[in-house]
Tab-separated table of C-alpha atoms in Angstrom:
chain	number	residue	atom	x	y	z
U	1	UNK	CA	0.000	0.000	0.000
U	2	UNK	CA	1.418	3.512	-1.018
U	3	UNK	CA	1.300	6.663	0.728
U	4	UNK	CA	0.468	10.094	-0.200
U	5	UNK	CA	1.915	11.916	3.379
U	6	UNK	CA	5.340	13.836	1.820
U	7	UNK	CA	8.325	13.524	4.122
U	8	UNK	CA	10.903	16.341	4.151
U	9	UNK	CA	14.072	15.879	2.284
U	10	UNK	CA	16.177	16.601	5.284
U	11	UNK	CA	14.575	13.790	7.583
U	12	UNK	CA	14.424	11.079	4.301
U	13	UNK	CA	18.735	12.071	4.050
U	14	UNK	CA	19.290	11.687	8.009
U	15	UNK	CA	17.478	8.521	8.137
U	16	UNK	CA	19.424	7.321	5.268
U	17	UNK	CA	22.763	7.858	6.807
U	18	UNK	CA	21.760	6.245	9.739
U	19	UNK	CA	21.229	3.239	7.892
U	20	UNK	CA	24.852	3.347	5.999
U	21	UNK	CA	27.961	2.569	7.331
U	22	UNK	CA	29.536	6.028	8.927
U	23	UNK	CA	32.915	7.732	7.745
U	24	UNK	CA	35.761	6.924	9.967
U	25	UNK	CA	36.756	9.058	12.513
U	26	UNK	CA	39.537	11.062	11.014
U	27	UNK	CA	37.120	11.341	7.610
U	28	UNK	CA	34.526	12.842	10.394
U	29	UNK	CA	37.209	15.321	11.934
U	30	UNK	CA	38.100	16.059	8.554
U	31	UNK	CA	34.352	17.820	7.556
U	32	UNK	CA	34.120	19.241	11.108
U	33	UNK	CA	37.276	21.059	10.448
U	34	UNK	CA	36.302	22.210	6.978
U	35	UNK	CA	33.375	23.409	7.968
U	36	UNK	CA	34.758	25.597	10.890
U	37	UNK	CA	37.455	27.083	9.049
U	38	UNK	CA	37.688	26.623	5.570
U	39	UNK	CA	35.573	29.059	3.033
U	40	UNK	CA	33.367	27.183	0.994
U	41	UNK	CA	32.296	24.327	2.758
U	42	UNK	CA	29.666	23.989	1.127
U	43	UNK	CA	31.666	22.162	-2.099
U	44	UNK	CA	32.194	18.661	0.819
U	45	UNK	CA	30.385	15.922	-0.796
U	46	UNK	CA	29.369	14.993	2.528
U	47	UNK	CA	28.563	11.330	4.059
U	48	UNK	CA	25.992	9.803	1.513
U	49	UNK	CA	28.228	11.416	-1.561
U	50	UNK	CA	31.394	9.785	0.201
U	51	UNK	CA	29.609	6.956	1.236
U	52	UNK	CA	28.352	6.398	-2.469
U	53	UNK	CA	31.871	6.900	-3.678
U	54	UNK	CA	33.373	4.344	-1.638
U	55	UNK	CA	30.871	1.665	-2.100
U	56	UNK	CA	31.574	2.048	-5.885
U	57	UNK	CA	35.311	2.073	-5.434
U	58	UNK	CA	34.730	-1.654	-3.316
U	59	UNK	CA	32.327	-3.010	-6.000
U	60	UNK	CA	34.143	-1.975	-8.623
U	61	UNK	CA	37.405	-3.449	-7.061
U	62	UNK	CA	39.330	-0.448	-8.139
U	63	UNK	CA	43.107	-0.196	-7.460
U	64	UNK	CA	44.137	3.256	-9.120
U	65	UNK	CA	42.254	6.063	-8.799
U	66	UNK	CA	42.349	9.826	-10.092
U	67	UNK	CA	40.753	12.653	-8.482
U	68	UNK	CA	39.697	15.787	-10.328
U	69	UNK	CA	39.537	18.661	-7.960
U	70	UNK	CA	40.705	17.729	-3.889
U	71	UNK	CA	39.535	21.026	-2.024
U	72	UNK	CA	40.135	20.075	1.539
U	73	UNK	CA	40.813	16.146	0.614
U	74	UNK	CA	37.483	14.426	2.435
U	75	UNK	CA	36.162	12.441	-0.967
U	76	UNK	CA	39.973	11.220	-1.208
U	77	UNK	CA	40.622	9.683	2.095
U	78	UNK	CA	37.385	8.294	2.329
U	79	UNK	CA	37.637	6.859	-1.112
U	80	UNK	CA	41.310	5.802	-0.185
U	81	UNK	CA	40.159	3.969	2.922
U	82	UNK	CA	38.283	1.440	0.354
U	83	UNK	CA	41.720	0.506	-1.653
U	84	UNK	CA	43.563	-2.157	-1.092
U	85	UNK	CA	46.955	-1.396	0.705
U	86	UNK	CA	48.869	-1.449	-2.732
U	87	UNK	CA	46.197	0.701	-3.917
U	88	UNK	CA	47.307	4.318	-5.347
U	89	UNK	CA	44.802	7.354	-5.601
U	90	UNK	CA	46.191	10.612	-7.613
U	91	UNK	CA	44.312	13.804	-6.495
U	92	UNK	CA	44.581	16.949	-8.633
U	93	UNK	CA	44.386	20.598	-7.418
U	94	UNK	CA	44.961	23.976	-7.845
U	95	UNK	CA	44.709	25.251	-4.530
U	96	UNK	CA	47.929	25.262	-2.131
U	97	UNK	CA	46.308	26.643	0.872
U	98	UNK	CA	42.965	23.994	0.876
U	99	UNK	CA	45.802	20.945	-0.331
U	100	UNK	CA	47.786	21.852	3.152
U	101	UNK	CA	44.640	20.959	4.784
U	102	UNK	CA	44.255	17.599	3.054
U	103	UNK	CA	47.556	16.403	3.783
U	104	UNK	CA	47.318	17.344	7.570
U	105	UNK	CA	44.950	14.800	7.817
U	106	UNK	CA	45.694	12.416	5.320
U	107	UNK	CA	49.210	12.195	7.301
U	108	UNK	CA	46.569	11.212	10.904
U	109	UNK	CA	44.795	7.956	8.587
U	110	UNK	CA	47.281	4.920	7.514
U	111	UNK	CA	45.360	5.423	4.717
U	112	UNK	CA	46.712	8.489	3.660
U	113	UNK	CA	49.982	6.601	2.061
U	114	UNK	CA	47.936	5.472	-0.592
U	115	UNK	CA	47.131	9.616	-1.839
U	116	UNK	CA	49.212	11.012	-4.192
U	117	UNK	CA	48.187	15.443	-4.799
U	118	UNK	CA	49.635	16.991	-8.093
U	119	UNK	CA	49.108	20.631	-7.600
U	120	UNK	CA	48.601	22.892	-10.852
U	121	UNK	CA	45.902	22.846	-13.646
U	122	UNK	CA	44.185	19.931	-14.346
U	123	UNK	CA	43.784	20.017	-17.862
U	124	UNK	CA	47.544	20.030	-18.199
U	125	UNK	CA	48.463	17.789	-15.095
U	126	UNK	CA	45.842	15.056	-17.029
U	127	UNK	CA	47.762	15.264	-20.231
U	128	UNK	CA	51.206	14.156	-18.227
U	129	UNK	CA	49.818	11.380	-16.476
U	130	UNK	CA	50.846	7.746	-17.427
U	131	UNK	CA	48.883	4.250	-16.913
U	132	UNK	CA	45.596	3.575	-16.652
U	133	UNK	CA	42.745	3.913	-13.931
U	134	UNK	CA	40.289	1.381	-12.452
U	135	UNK	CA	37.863	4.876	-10.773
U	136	UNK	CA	37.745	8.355	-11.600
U	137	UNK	CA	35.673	11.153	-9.810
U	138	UNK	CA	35.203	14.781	-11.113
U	139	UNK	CA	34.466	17.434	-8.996
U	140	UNK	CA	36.234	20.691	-9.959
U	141	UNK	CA	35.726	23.772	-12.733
U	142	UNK	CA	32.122	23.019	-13.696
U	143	UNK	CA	32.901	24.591	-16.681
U	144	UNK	CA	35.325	22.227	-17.540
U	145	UNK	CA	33.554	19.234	-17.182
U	146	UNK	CA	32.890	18.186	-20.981
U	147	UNK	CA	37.184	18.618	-21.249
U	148	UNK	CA	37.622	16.733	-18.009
U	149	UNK	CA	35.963	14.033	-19.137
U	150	UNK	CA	37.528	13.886	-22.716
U	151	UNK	CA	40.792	14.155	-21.347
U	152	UNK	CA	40.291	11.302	-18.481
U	153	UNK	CA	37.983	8.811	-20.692
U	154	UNK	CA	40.982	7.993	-22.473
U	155	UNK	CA	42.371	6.739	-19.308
U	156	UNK	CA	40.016	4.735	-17.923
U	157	UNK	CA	40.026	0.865	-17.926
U	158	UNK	CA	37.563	-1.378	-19.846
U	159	UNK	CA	34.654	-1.277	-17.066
U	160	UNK	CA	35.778	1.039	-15.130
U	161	UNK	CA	33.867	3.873	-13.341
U	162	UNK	CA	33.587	7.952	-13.916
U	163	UNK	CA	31.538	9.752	-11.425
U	164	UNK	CA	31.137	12.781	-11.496
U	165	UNK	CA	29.684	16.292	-8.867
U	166	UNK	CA	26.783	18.732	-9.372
U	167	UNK	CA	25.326	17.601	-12.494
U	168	UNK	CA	21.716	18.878	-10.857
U	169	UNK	CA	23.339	21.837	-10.291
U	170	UNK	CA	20.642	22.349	-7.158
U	171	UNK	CA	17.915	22.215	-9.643
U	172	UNK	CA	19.033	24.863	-12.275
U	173	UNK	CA	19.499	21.949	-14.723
U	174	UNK	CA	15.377	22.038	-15.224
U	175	UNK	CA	15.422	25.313	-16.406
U	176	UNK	CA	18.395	26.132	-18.176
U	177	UNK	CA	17.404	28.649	-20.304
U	178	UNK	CA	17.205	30.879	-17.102
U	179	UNK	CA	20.761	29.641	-15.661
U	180	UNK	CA	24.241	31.302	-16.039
U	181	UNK	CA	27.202	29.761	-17.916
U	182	UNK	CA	27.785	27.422	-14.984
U	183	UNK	CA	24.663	25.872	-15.712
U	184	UNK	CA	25.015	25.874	-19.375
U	185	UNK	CA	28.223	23.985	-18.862
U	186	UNK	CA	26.903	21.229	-16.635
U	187	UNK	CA	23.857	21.064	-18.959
U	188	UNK	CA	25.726	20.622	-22.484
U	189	UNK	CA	28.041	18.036	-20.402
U	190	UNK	CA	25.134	15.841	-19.135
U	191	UNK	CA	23.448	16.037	-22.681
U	192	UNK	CA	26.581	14.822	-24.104
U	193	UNK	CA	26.938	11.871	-21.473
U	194	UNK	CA	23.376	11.016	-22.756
U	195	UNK	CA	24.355	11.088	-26.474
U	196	UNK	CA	27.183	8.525	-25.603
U	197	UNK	CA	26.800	5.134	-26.620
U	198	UNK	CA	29.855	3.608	-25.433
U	199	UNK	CA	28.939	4.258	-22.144
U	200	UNK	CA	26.482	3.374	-19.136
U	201	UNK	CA	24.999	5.985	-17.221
U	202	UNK	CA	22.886	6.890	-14.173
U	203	UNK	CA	22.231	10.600	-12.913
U	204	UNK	CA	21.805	9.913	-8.895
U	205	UNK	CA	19.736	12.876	-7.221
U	206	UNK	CA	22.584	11.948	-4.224
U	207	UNK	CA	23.273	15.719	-2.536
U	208	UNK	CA	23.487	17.686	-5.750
U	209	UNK	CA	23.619	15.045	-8.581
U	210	UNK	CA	26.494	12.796	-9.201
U	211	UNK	CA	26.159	10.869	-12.481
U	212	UNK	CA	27.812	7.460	-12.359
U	213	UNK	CA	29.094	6.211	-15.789
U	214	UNK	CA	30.645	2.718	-16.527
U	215	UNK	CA	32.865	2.494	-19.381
U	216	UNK	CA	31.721	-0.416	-21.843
């Protein structure tokens, strides 16, 4: 028997993360301290994104990963904390300042041997990198997503997973006539992902949107 009572979106996330498996302690510390002192907190994935991440990163039985845009480095340790201990995860960013805060507590996990950060532009730190990669998660430039993804598809293994950040785009993706050039960009890129056909895809209204694509 179905219901018509609505339930807010708030309670229906809280009850879900109840029911999943928590973040480790230092992953925990990690988004308290972000959101105390760092500006822009707001960009953390948070526990169901992470906790989505690493469940794909298990099932998929990844061993390499690259990261596309680290900010304070929460989606890479928790993401790390699911490889196995040969395991190697390569996160890219731009920003010094919010990197010094990922390794601080990347350095308090065991985990955090496994996390490689290239600092500079990603388009050109991409083009430089050599051997393939089992997982790859996006979540930088929105503008940049359609090049992101051209440059890393090339580097993903036969199976292997994309996902990628903010392809809802809290909502503006309905109406994107009336959005600004972010918008545009995350709407051309998820009409391209659709247009793909040597791909497998599923937008997942998870926090903001994160569209999971398997390589065929």
């Amino acid at each position: 028997m179905s219901t018509n009572e609505q339930y807010p979106k708030e309670q229906i996330e809280e009850y879900c993360r109840a029911h999943s498996t928590p973040p480790s302690k230092t992953v925990d510390a990690l988004e308290a301290f972000t959101k105390a002192n760092v500006a822009g907190s707001q960009m953390l994935i948070g526990p169901l994104g992470s906790g989505l991440l690493k469940t794909l990163v298990r099932a998929s039985h990844a061993k390499r990963i690259l990261e596309v845009g680290c900010y304070t480095g929460y989606s890479a340790l928790n993401m790390a904390e699911a490889l196995p201990e040969n395991g190697e995860l390569i996160s890219l960013d731009v920003n010094p300042e919010t990197s010094a805060v990922a390794k601080k507590f990347w350095e308090q996990s065991p985990h955090g041997k496994k996390i490689k950060l290239m600092l500079g532009p990603a388009i050109e730190t991409i083009a430089k990198l050599d051997g393939k990669f089992d997982f790859i998660f996006i979540d930088a430039d929105k503008r940049n997503y359609i090049r992101y993804f051209e440059l890393c598809w090339p580097l993903l293994t036969s199976g292997g997973v994309v996902a990628i950040d903010n392809c809802l785009w809290d909502g503006k993706v309905l109406k994107p006539e009336t959005g600004d050039e972010t918008t545009q960009a995350i709407v051309r890129f998820n009409e391209m992902i659709k247009s793909r056909t040597d791909l497998h895809s599923c937008l997942i209204p998870i926090r903001d949107g994160i569209f999971v694509i398997t390589k065929l």
